[in-house]
PDB file of C-alpha atoms in Angstrom:
ATOM      1  CA  MET A   1      44.964 -75.728  28.442  1.00  0.00           C
ATOM      2  CA  SER A   2      46.408 -77.865  25.668  1.00  0.00           C
ATOM      3  CA  THR A   3      47.093 -81.499  26.416  1.00  0.00           C
ATOM      4  CA  ALA A   4      46.873 -82.855  22.863  1.00  0.00           C
ATOM      5  CA  GLU A   5      50.539 -82.300  22.029  1.00  0.00           C
ATOM      6  CA  THR A   6      53.513 -84.037  23.570  1.00  0.00           C
ATOM      7  CA  PHE A   7      56.382 -81.818  24.675  1.00  0.00           C
ATOM      8  CA  ASP A   8      59.840 -82.180  26.085  1.00  0.00           C
ATOM      9  CA  TYR A   9      60.740 -79.960  29.021  1.00  0.00           C
ATOM     10  CA  ASP A  10      63.827 -77.883  29.590  1.00  0.00           C
ATOM     11  CA  GLU A  11      65.745 -77.568  32.849  1.00  0.00           C
ATOM     12  CA  THR A  12      63.477 -74.743  34.036  1.00  0.00           C
ATOM     13  CA  GLY A  13      60.313 -76.850  33.787  1.00  0.00           C
ATOM     14  CA  LYS A  14      59.017 -75.073  30.695  1.00  0.00           C
ATOM     15  CA  ILE A  15      58.277 -76.887  27.457  1.00  0.00           C
ATOM     16  CA  ASP A  16      61.232 -76.909  25.084  1.00  0.00           C
ATOM     17  CA  LEU A  17      60.434 -74.743  22.062  1.00  0.00           C
ATOM     18  CA  THR A  18      63.984 -74.657  20.681  1.00  0.00           C
ATOM     19  CA  ASN A  19      62.916 -76.205  17.389  1.00  0.00           C
ATOM     20  CA  ILE A  20      60.709 -73.243  16.385  1.00  0.00           C
ATOM     21  CA  TYR A  21      63.311 -70.550  17.018  1.00  0.00           C
ATOM     22  CA  ASP A  22      65.835 -71.470  14.352  1.00  0.00           C
ATOM     23  CA  ARG A  23      63.840 -72.101  11.191  1.00  0.00           C
ATOM     24  CA  PRO A  24      64.498 -70.300   7.894  1.00  0.00           C
ATOM     25  CA  ASP A  25      61.223 -68.383   8.285  1.00  0.00           C
ATOM     26  CA  PRO A  26      58.800 -67.695  11.159  1.00  0.00           C
ATOM     27  CA  ARG A  27      55.791 -69.768  10.127  1.00  0.00           C
ATOM     28  CA  SER A  28      56.312 -72.548  12.688  1.00  0.00           C
ATOM     29  CA  TYR A  29      57.178 -69.939  15.321  1.00  0.00           C
ATOM     30  CA  TYR A  30      53.915 -68.063  14.928  1.00  0.00           C
ATOM     31  CA  ALA A  31      51.786 -71.190  14.489  1.00  0.00           C
ATOM     32  CA  THR A  32      53.079 -72.704  17.730  1.00  0.00           C
ATOM     33  CA  LEU A  33      52.893 -69.505  19.765  1.00  0.00           C
ATOM     34  CA  ARG A  34      49.364 -68.824  18.571  1.00  0.00           C
ATOM     35  CA  ARG A  35      48.237 -72.208  19.927  1.00  0.00           C
ATOM     36  CA  LEU A  36      49.790 -71.238  23.258  1.00  0.00           C
ATOM     37  CA  ASN A  37      48.117 -67.797  23.295  1.00  0.00           C
ATOM     38  CA  TYR A  38      51.539 -66.139  23.503  1.00  0.00           C
ATOM     39  CA  ILE A  39      50.829 -62.452  24.088  1.00  0.00           C
ATOM     40  CA  ILE A  40      53.650 -60.848  26.093  1.00  0.00           C
ATOM     41  CA  PRO A  41      54.826 -58.512  23.287  1.00  0.00           C
ATOM     42  CA  GLU A  42      51.351 -56.981  23.309  1.00  0.00           C
ATOM     43  CA  THR A  43      50.947 -56.788  27.087  1.00  0.00           C
ATOM     44  CA  ALA A  44      54.451 -55.300  27.369  1.00  0.00           C
ATOM     45  CA  LYS A  45      53.955 -52.765  24.608  1.00  0.00           C
ATOM     46  CA  PRO A  46      52.304 -49.967  26.650  1.00  0.00           C
ATOM     47  CA  VAL A  47      55.170 -50.079  29.165  1.00  0.00           C
ATOM     48  CA  PHE A  48      57.777 -50.015  26.409  1.00  0.00           C
ATOM     49  CA  GLN A  49      56.004 -47.099  24.782  1.00  0.00           C
ATOM     50  CA  THR A  50      55.951 -45.157  28.048  1.00  0.00           C
ATOM     51  CA  VAL A  51      59.675 -45.768  28.561  1.00  0.00           C
ATOM     52  CA  ILE A  52      60.395 -44.674  24.981  1.00  0.00           C
ATOM     53  CA  ASP A  53      58.362 -41.502  25.470  1.00  0.00           C
ATOM     54  CA  ASP A  54      60.106 -40.795  28.773  1.00  0.00           C
ATOM     55  CA  TYR A  55      63.535 -41.305  27.207  1.00  0.00           C
ATOM     56  CA  ARG A  56      62.729 -38.959  24.352  1.00  0.00           C
ATOM     57  CA  GLN A  57      61.574 -36.297  26.756  1.00  0.00           C
ATOM     58  CA  ALA A  58      64.521 -36.724  29.144  1.00  0.00           C
ATOM     59  CA  HIS A  59      67.110 -36.580  26.351  1.00  0.00           C
ATOM     60  CA  ASP A  60      65.321 -34.204  23.988  1.00  0.00           C
ATOM     61  CA  GLN A  61      65.739 -36.554  21.040  1.00  0.00           C
ATOM     62  CA  SER A  62      63.305 -38.359  18.803  1.00  0.00           C
ATOM     63  CA  LYS A  63      65.514 -41.075  17.301  1.00  0.00           C
ATOM     64  CA  ILE A  64      65.877 -44.064  19.629  1.00  0.00           C
ATOM     65  CA  ARG A  65      68.155 -47.066  19.094  1.00  0.00           C
ATOM     66  CA  ILE A  66      66.782 -50.155  20.861  1.00  0.00           C
ATOM     67  CA  ILE A  67      68.479 -53.486  21.495  1.00  0.00           C
ATOM     68  CA  ASP A  68      65.957 -56.311  21.790  1.00  0.00           C
ATOM     69  CA  VAL A  69      67.595 -59.193  23.683  1.00  0.00           C
ATOM     70  CA  GLY A  70      66.144 -62.538  22.631  1.00  0.00           C
ATOM     71  CA  CYS A  71      64.430 -60.887  19.685  1.00  0.00           C
ATOM     72  CA  SER A  72      63.691 -64.066  17.695  1.00  0.00           C
ATOM     73  CA  TYR A  73      62.048 -63.045  14.392  1.00  0.00           C
ATOM     74  CA  GLY A  74      61.609 -59.383  15.337  1.00  0.00           C
ATOM     75  CA  ILE A  75      58.235 -59.632  17.003  1.00  0.00           C
ATOM     76  CA  ASN A  76      58.783 -56.687  19.379  1.00  0.00           C
ATOM     77  CA  ALA A  77      60.107 -54.580  16.512  1.00  0.00           C
ATOM     78  CA  ALA A  78      56.940 -55.261  14.524  1.00  0.00           C
ATOM     79  CA  MET A  79      54.790 -54.333  17.513  1.00  0.00           C
ATOM     80  CA  LEU A  80      56.633 -51.105  18.317  1.00  0.00           C
ATOM     81  CA  LYS A  81      57.579 -49.779  14.886  1.00  0.00           C
ATOM     82  CA  GLY A  82      54.422 -50.915  13.146  1.00  0.00           C
ATOM     83  CA  ASP A  83      51.903 -50.561  15.951  1.00  0.00           C
ATOM     84  CA  LEU A  84      50.510 -54.059  15.394  1.00  0.00           C
ATOM     85  CA  ASP A  85      48.792 -56.379  17.840  1.00  0.00           C
ATOM     86  CA  MET A  86      49.443 -60.094  18.241  1.00  0.00           C
ATOM     87  CA  GLU A  87      46.324 -61.272  16.443  1.00  0.00           C
ATOM     88  CA  GLN A  88      47.278 -59.236  13.383  1.00  0.00           C
ATOM     89  CA  LEU A  89      50.725 -60.841  13.401  1.00  0.00           C
ATOM     90  CA  TYR A  90      49.293 -64.323  13.836  1.00  0.00           C
ATOM     91  CA  LEU A  91      46.900 -63.818  10.927  1.00  0.00           C
ATOM     92  CA  LEU A  92      49.779 -62.749   8.676  1.00  0.00           C
ATOM     93  CA  TYR A  93      51.417 -66.148   9.166  1.00  0.00           C
ATOM     94  CA  ALA A  94      48.300 -68.322   9.354  1.00  0.00           C
ATOM     95  CA  GLN A  95      48.609 -71.593   7.456  1.00  0.00           C
ATOM     96  CA  ASP A  96      45.812 -70.794   5.024  1.00  0.00           C
ATOM     97  CA  VAL A  97      47.696 -67.623   4.056  1.00  0.00           C
ATOM     98  CA  THR A  98      51.291 -68.870   3.877  1.00  0.00           C
ATOM     99  CA  ALA A  99      51.183 -72.670   3.452  1.00  0.00           C
ATOM    100  CA  ASN A 100      52.160 -72.685  -0.229  1.00  0.00           C
ATOM    101  CA  ALA A 101      54.600 -69.773  -0.153  1.00  0.00           C
ATOM    102  CA  ARG A 102      58.313 -70.249  -0.675  1.00  0.00           C
ATOM    103  CA  ARG A 103      60.617 -68.473   1.744  1.00  0.00           C
ATOM    104  CA  SER A 104      61.529 -65.928  -0.908  1.00  0.00           C
ATOM    105  CA  GLN A 105      57.861 -65.138  -1.527  1.00  0.00           C
ATOM    106  CA  LEU A 106      57.125 -64.791   2.172  1.00  0.00           C
ATOM    107  CA  LEU A 107      60.155 -62.566   2.615  1.00  0.00           C
ATOM    108  CA  SER A 108      59.134 -60.313  -0.261  1.00  0.00           C
ATOM    109  CA  ARG A 109      55.645 -60.000   1.198  1.00  0.00           C
ATOM    110  CA  ASP A 110      57.028 -59.195   4.651  1.00  0.00           C
ATOM    111  CA  GLN A 111      59.339 -56.537   3.278  1.00  0.00           C
ATOM    112  CA  THR A 112      56.334 -54.809   1.739  1.00  0.00           C
ATOM    113  CA  ILE A 113      54.338 -55.169   4.956  1.00  0.00           C
ATOM    114  CA  ALA A 114      57.193 -53.766   7.055  1.00  0.00           C
ATOM    115  CA  ASP A 115      57.220 -50.664   4.882  1.00  0.00           C
ATOM    116  CA  ASP A 116      53.427 -50.318   4.844  1.00  0.00           C
ATOM    117  CA  ILE A 117      52.900 -50.628   8.600  1.00  0.00           C
ATOM    118  CA  LEU A 118      55.749 -48.345   9.684  1.00  0.00           C
ATOM    119  CA  LYS A 119      54.388 -45.690  12.040  1.00  0.00           C
ATOM    120  CA  ASP A 120      57.452 -44.669  14.060  1.00  0.00           C
ATOM    121  CA  SER A 121      60.359 -44.161  11.661  1.00  0.00           C
ATOM    122  CA  GLU A 122      62.479 -42.771  14.498  1.00  0.00           C
ATOM    123  CA  LEU A 123      62.668 -46.157  16.224  1.00  0.00           C
ATOM    124  CA  GLU A 124      65.706 -48.222  15.266  1.00  0.00           C
ATOM    125  CA  VAL A 125      65.514 -51.779  16.596  1.00  0.00           C
ATOM    126  CA  VAL A 126      68.590 -54.006  16.717  1.00  0.00           C
ATOM    127  CA  GLY A 127      68.187 -57.682  17.540  1.00  0.00           C
ATOM    128  CA  LEU A 128      70.368 -59.942  19.662  1.00  0.00           C
ATOM    129  CA  ASP A 129      69.535 -63.641  19.635  1.00  0.00           C
ATOM    130  CA  ALA A 130      71.188 -67.048  19.641  1.00  0.00           C
ATOM    131  CA  SER A 131      69.311 -68.005  16.474  1.00  0.00           C
ATOM    132  CA  ALA A 132      71.116 -67.023  13.286  1.00  0.00           C
ATOM    133  CA  ASN A 133      68.116 -67.965  11.135  1.00  0.00           C
ATOM    134  CA  ALA A 134      65.719 -65.779  13.125  1.00  0.00           C
ATOM    135  CA  ILE A 135      68.069 -62.795  13.007  1.00  0.00           C
ATOM    136  CA  LYS A 136      68.695 -63.267   9.290  1.00  0.00           C
ATOM    137  CA  TYR A 137      64.994 -63.369   8.460  1.00  0.00           C
ATOM    138  CA  ALA A 138      64.033 -60.405  10.636  1.00  0.00           C
ATOM    139  CA  VAL A 139      66.789 -58.223   9.177  1.00  0.00           C
ATOM    140  CA  GLU A 140      66.047 -59.251   5.586  1.00  0.00           C
ATOM    141  CA  ALA A 141      62.329 -58.597   6.181  1.00  0.00           C
ATOM    142  CA  ASN A 142      63.169 -55.060   7.391  1.00  0.00           C
ATOM    143  CA  LEU A 143      61.584 -55.679  10.766  1.00  0.00           C
ATOM    144  CA  LEU A 144      64.957 -55.333  12.473  1.00  0.00           C
ATOM    145  CA  ASP A 145      67.246 -52.515  11.373  1.00  0.00           C
ATOM    146  CA  ASP A 146      70.226 -54.667  12.262  1.00  0.00           C
ATOM    147  CA  GLY A 147      70.904 -57.774  14.272  1.00  0.00           C
ATOM    148  CA  VAL A 148      73.500 -60.255  15.402  1.00  0.00           C
ATOM    149  CA  ALA A 149      73.420 -63.892  16.457  1.00  0.00           C
ATOM    150  CA  ALA A 150      75.674 -64.206  19.470  1.00  0.00           C
ATOM    151  CA  ASP A 151      75.990 -65.878  22.868  1.00  0.00           C
ATOM    152  CA  LEU A 152      77.186 -63.321  25.410  1.00  0.00           C
ATOM    153  CA  GLU A 153      76.885 -65.872  28.206  1.00  0.00           C
ATOM    154  CA  SER A 154      80.055 -67.615  27.091  1.00  0.00           C
ATOM    155  CA  GLY A 155      82.350 -64.657  26.531  1.00  0.00           C
ATOM    156  CA  ARG A 156      82.823 -60.995  25.767  1.00  0.00           C
ATOM    157  CA  PRO A 157      81.332 -59.609  22.560  1.00  0.00           C
ATOM    158  CA  SER A 158      83.607 -59.891  19.547  1.00  0.00           C
ATOM    159  CA  PRO A 159      84.454 -56.658  17.697  1.00  0.00           C
ATOM    160  CA  GLU A 160      81.856 -57.591  15.061  1.00  0.00           C
ATOM    161  CA  VAL A 161      79.146 -58.121  17.687  1.00  0.00           C
ATOM    162  CA  ALA A 162      80.165 -54.999  19.592  1.00  0.00           C
ATOM    163  CA  ALA A 163      79.803 -52.894  16.463  1.00  0.00           C
ATOM    164  CA  VAL A 164      76.156 -53.957  16.157  1.00  0.00           C
ATOM    165  CA  LEU A 165      75.279 -53.480  19.841  1.00  0.00           C
ATOM    166  CA  ASP A 166      76.993 -50.107  20.302  1.00  0.00           C
ATOM    167  CA  GLY A 167      75.103 -46.839  20.540  1.00  0.00           C
ATOM    168  CA  ALA A 168      72.018 -48.172  22.319  1.00  0.00           C
ATOM    169  CA  ASP A 169      69.533 -45.839  23.975  1.00  0.00           C
ATOM    170  CA  LEU A 170      67.283 -48.569  25.349  1.00  0.00           C
ATOM    171  CA  VAL A 171      67.663 -52.319  25.987  1.00  0.00           C
ATOM    172  CA  ILE A 172      64.490 -54.415  26.168  1.00  0.00           C
ATOM    173  CA  SER A 173      63.475 -58.045  26.594  1.00  0.00           C
ATOM    174  CA  THR A 174      60.252 -60.027  26.958  1.00  0.00           C
ATOM    175  CA  GLY A 175      61.366 -63.523  27.836  1.00  0.00           C
ATOM    176  CA  CYS A 176      65.108 -64.066  27.699  1.00  0.00           C
ATOM    177  CA  VAL A 177      65.751 -63.671  31.439  1.00  0.00           C
ATOM    178  CA  GLY A 178      65.976 -67.161  32.844  1.00  0.00           C
ATOM    179  CA  TYR A 179      67.979 -68.253  29.823  1.00  0.00           C
ATOM    180  CA  VAL A 180      70.483 -65.416  29.875  1.00  0.00           C
ATOM    181  CA  SER A 181      72.102 -64.017  33.005  1.00  0.00           C
ATOM    182  CA  GLU A 182      73.836 -60.856  34.108  1.00  0.00           C
ATOM    183  CA  SER A 183      76.736 -61.854  31.832  1.00  0.00           C
ATOM    184  CA  THR A 184      74.770 -60.898  28.729  1.00  0.00           C
ATOM    185  CA  PHE A 185      73.835 -57.519  30.159  1.00  0.00           C
ATOM    186  CA  LYS A 186      77.398 -56.871  31.291  1.00  0.00           C
ATOM    187  CA  GLY A 187      78.498 -57.449  27.723  1.00  0.00           C
ATOM    188  CA  ILE A 188      75.959 -54.949  26.414  1.00  0.00           C
ATOM    189  CA  LEU A 189      76.917 -52.377  29.047  1.00  0.00           C
ATOM    190  CA  GLU A 190      80.624 -52.725  28.336  1.00  0.00           C
ATOM    191  CA  VAL A 191      80.073 -52.271  24.613  1.00  0.00           C
ATOM    192  CA  ASN A 192      78.074 -49.088  25.206  1.00  0.00           C
ATOM    193  CA  ALA A 193      80.290 -47.546  27.920  1.00  0.00           C
ATOM    194  CA  PRO A 194      80.501 -44.800  28.934  1.00  0.00           C
ATOM    195  CA  LYS A 195      76.957 -44.379  27.669  1.00  0.00           C
ATOM    196  CA  LYS A 196      74.335 -46.066  29.846  1.00  0.00           C
ATOM    197  CA  PRO A 197      71.226 -47.127  27.955  1.00  0.00           C
ATOM    198  CA  TRP A 198      67.932 -47.355  29.785  1.00  0.00           C
ATOM    199  CA  MET A 199      66.485 -50.838  30.228  1.00  0.00           C
ATOM    200  CA  ALA A 200      63.031 -52.405  30.357  1.00  0.00           C
ATOM    201  CA  HIS A 201      62.747 -56.134  30.996  1.00  0.00           C
ATOM    202  CA  PHE A 202      59.748 -58.428  31.403  1.00  0.00           C
ATOM    203  CA  VAL A 203      60.654 -61.379  33.588  1.00  0.00           C
ATOM    204  CA  LEU A 204      58.555 -64.433  34.400  1.00  0.00           C
ATOM    205  CA  ARG A 205      57.894 -64.659  38.130  1.00  0.00           C
ATOM    206  CA  MET A 206      59.614 -68.051  38.223  1.00  0.00           C
ATOM    207  CA  PHE A 207      62.946 -66.392  37.369  1.00  0.00           C
ATOM    208  CA  PRO A 208      64.515 -64.086  39.987  1.00  0.00           C
ATOM    209  CA  PHE A 209      65.808 -60.766  38.642  1.00  0.00           C
ATOM    210  CA  THR A 210      68.027 -60.168  41.667  1.00  0.00           C
ATOM    211  CA  GLU A 211      71.419 -60.977  40.128  1.00  0.00           C
ATOM    212  CA  ILE A 212      70.802 -58.864  37.052  1.00  0.00           C
ATOM    213  CA  GLN A 213      69.495 -56.015  39.205  1.00  0.00           C
ATOM    214  CA  ALA A 214      72.592 -56.224  41.434  1.00  0.00           C
ATOM    215  CA  THR A 215      74.787 -55.996  38.344  1.00  0.00           C
ATOM    216  CA  LEU A 216      72.895 -52.958  37.104  1.00  0.00           C
ATOM    217  CA  ASP A 217      73.198 -51.376  40.555  1.00  0.00           C
ATOM    218  CA  ALA A 218      76.979 -51.819  40.346  1.00  0.00           C
ATOM    219  CA  TYR A 219      76.974 -50.005  37.002  1.00  0.00           C
ATOM    220  CA  GLY A 220      75.139 -47.030  38.500  1.00  0.00           C
ATOM    221  CA  TYR A 221      71.520 -47.872  37.713  1.00  0.00           C
ATOM    222  CA  VAL A 222      68.326 -47.523  39.715  1.00  0.00           C
ATOM    223  CA  THR A 223      65.755 -50.247  39.021  1.00  0.00           C
ATOM    224  CA  GLU A 224      62.052 -49.971  39.691  1.00  0.00           C
ATOM    225  CA  LYS A 225      59.520 -52.760  39.389  1.00  0.00           C
ATOM    226  CA  VAL A 226      56.124 -51.857  37.961  1.00  0.00           C
ATOM    227  CA  GLU A 227      54.070 -52.341  41.103  1.00  0.00           C
ATOM    228  CA  ASP A 228      50.671 -53.946  41.544  1.00  0.00           C
ATOM    229  CA  GLN A 229      50.634 -55.393  38.040  1.00  0.00           C
ATOM    230  CA  THR A 230      51.715 -58.546  36.262  1.00  0.00           C
ATOM    231  CA  PHE A 231      51.718 -59.172  32.538  1.00  0.00           C
ATOM    232  CA  LEU A 232      50.355 -62.233  30.760  1.00  0.00           C
ATOM    233  CA  GLN A 233      52.937 -64.137  28.721  1.00  0.00           C
ATOM    234  CA  ARG A 234      51.181 -67.283  27.470  1.00  0.00           C
ATOM    235  CA  ARG A 235      49.054 -70.178  28.614  1.00  0.00           C
ATOM    236  CA  PHE A 236      50.647 -73.304  29.960  1.00  0.00           C
ATOM    237  CA  ALA A 237      50.932 -75.941  27.264  1.00  0.00           C
ATOM    238  CA  SER A 238      49.854 -78.770  29.559  1.00  0.00           C
ATOM    239  CA  ASP A 239      48.917 -79.630  33.114  1.00  0.00           C
ATOM    240  CA  GLU A 240      52.410 -81.058  33.505  1.00  0.00           C
ATOM    241  CA  GLU A 241      54.053 -77.783  32.549  1.00  0.00           C
ATOM    242  CA  GLN A 242      51.858 -75.922  35.012  1.00  0.00           C
ATOM    243  CA  GLU A 243      52.781 -78.371  37.769  1.00  0.00           C
ATOM    244  CA  HIS A 244      56.494 -77.855  37.057  1.00  0.00           C
ATOM    245  CA  VAL A 245      56.129 -74.096  37.275  1.00  0.00           C
ATOM    246  CA  LEU A 246      53.959 -74.149  40.409  1.00  0.00           C
ATOM    247  CA  GLU A 247      56.591 -76.318  42.105  1.00  0.00           C
ATOM    248  CA  ARG A 248      59.316 -73.886  41.108  1.00  0.00           C
ATOM    249  CA  LEU A 249      57.329 -70.912  42.395  1.00  0.00           C
ATOM    250  CA  SER A 250      56.671 -72.723  45.664  1.00  0.00           C
ATOM    251  CA  GLY A 251      60.385 -73.331  46.067  1.00  0.00           C
ATOM    252  CA  LEU A 252      60.954 -69.590  45.660  1.00  0.00           C
ATOM    253  CA  GLY A 253      58.260 -68.747  48.224  1.00  0.00           C
ATOM    254  CA  ILE A 254      56.038 -67.124  45.573  1.00  0.00           C
ATOM    255  CA  ASP A 255      52.265 -67.520  45.833  1.00  0.00           C
ATOM    256  CA  PRO A 256      50.711 -68.445  42.459  1.00  0.00           C
ATOM    257  CA  GLU A 257      47.118 -68.091  43.625  1.00  0.00           C
ATOM    258  CA  GLY A 258      45.037 -66.139  41.106  1.00  0.00           C
ATOM    259  CA  LEU A 259      47.959 -65.918  38.687  1.00  0.00           C
ATOM    260  CA  GLU A 260      49.851 -69.008  37.512  1.00  0.00           C
ATOM    261  CA  SER A 261      47.271 -71.189  39.255  1.00  0.00           C
ATOM    262  CA  ASP A 262      44.768 -69.923  36.661  1.00  0.00           C
ATOM    263  CA  GLY A 263      46.749 -71.384  33.773  1.00  0.00           C
ATOM    264  CA  TRP A 264      48.921 -68.519  32.529  1.00  0.00           C
ATOM    265  CA  TYR A 265      52.532 -67.507  32.879  1.00  0.00           C
ATOM    266  CA  HIS A 266      52.823 -64.070  34.485  1.00  0.00           C
ATOM    267  CA  ALA A 267      55.730 -61.664  34.091  1.00  0.00           C
ATOM    268  CA  GLU A 268      56.854 -58.661  36.081  1.00  0.00           C
ATOM    269  CA  ALA A 269      58.319 -55.516  34.533  1.00  0.00           C
ATOM    270  CA  PHE A 270      61.598 -53.940  35.670  1.00  0.00           C
ATOM    271  CA  ILE A 271      62.657 -50.489  34.455  1.00  0.00           C
ATOM    272  CA  SER A 272      66.299 -49.494  34.979  1.00  0.00           C
ATOM    273  CA  ARG A 273      67.699 -46.010  34.457  1.00  0.00           C
ATOM    274  CA  PRO A 274      71.111 -44.510  35.229  1.00  0.00           C
ATOM    275  CA  LEU A 275      71.168 -42.725  38.565  1.00  0.00           C
ATOM    276  CA  GLY A 276      69.893 -39.174  38.126  1.00  0.00           C
ATOM    277  CA  GLU A 277      67.954 -39.822  34.903  1.00  0.00           C
ATOM    278  CA  GLY A 278      64.244 -40.262  34.452  1.00  0.00           C
TER     279      GLY A 278
END
């Protein structure tokens, strides 16, 4: 567990990583997350792939339009469309590889990589994030097919935002729950109505999913939690961060023994489908 760096903490007890999410390019993002052993896009990938396969079979279609909520620089898109793992992504942005590159050079390289690694051309991934810089880079790098920087917590989607989020088959996330609420998902559902996209969300155990699940229930969904399994997100950055999270879990009546007590954040997976599908 890292104790060499000094961090501020947000209201949830987690370290505040806001400064890495809105840079002109993703070098700081990947450098910081690598030090924290951030791995949830990789541990979530097999579940996402199963849901994608199930959707294709249930709807007899190969092309799938995915909304990635809290997409940052398109990390889930790279994993799913390009079939990469986290270590490969980290190596692409390692300091010894990218330290002297201008943004334009890095972007040109990433555009070439995005084309070279593409293995599922029928996946269309659209990003939704609060960071305009992250969205801009991921779209320009061809990792995201489209994207929009918007805050659906504070109001209904504008016509411009709605146009980007419409037509979704699947909505995914790997870390936004706890920072966005049912309001964001209501906005996505209203934009897509009467169509009801499937959903797959990975939620840290410290953040209850109950309110979002109740909202989905009201919209005619059935939600199932992947049982008997949790998914590693990242290591705690410090003993202090771990203590904050263990206190929060205790307050929720959740036993961290063998999970968060061992130094890692753990997420649970929730799969939501419209009643009668899947």
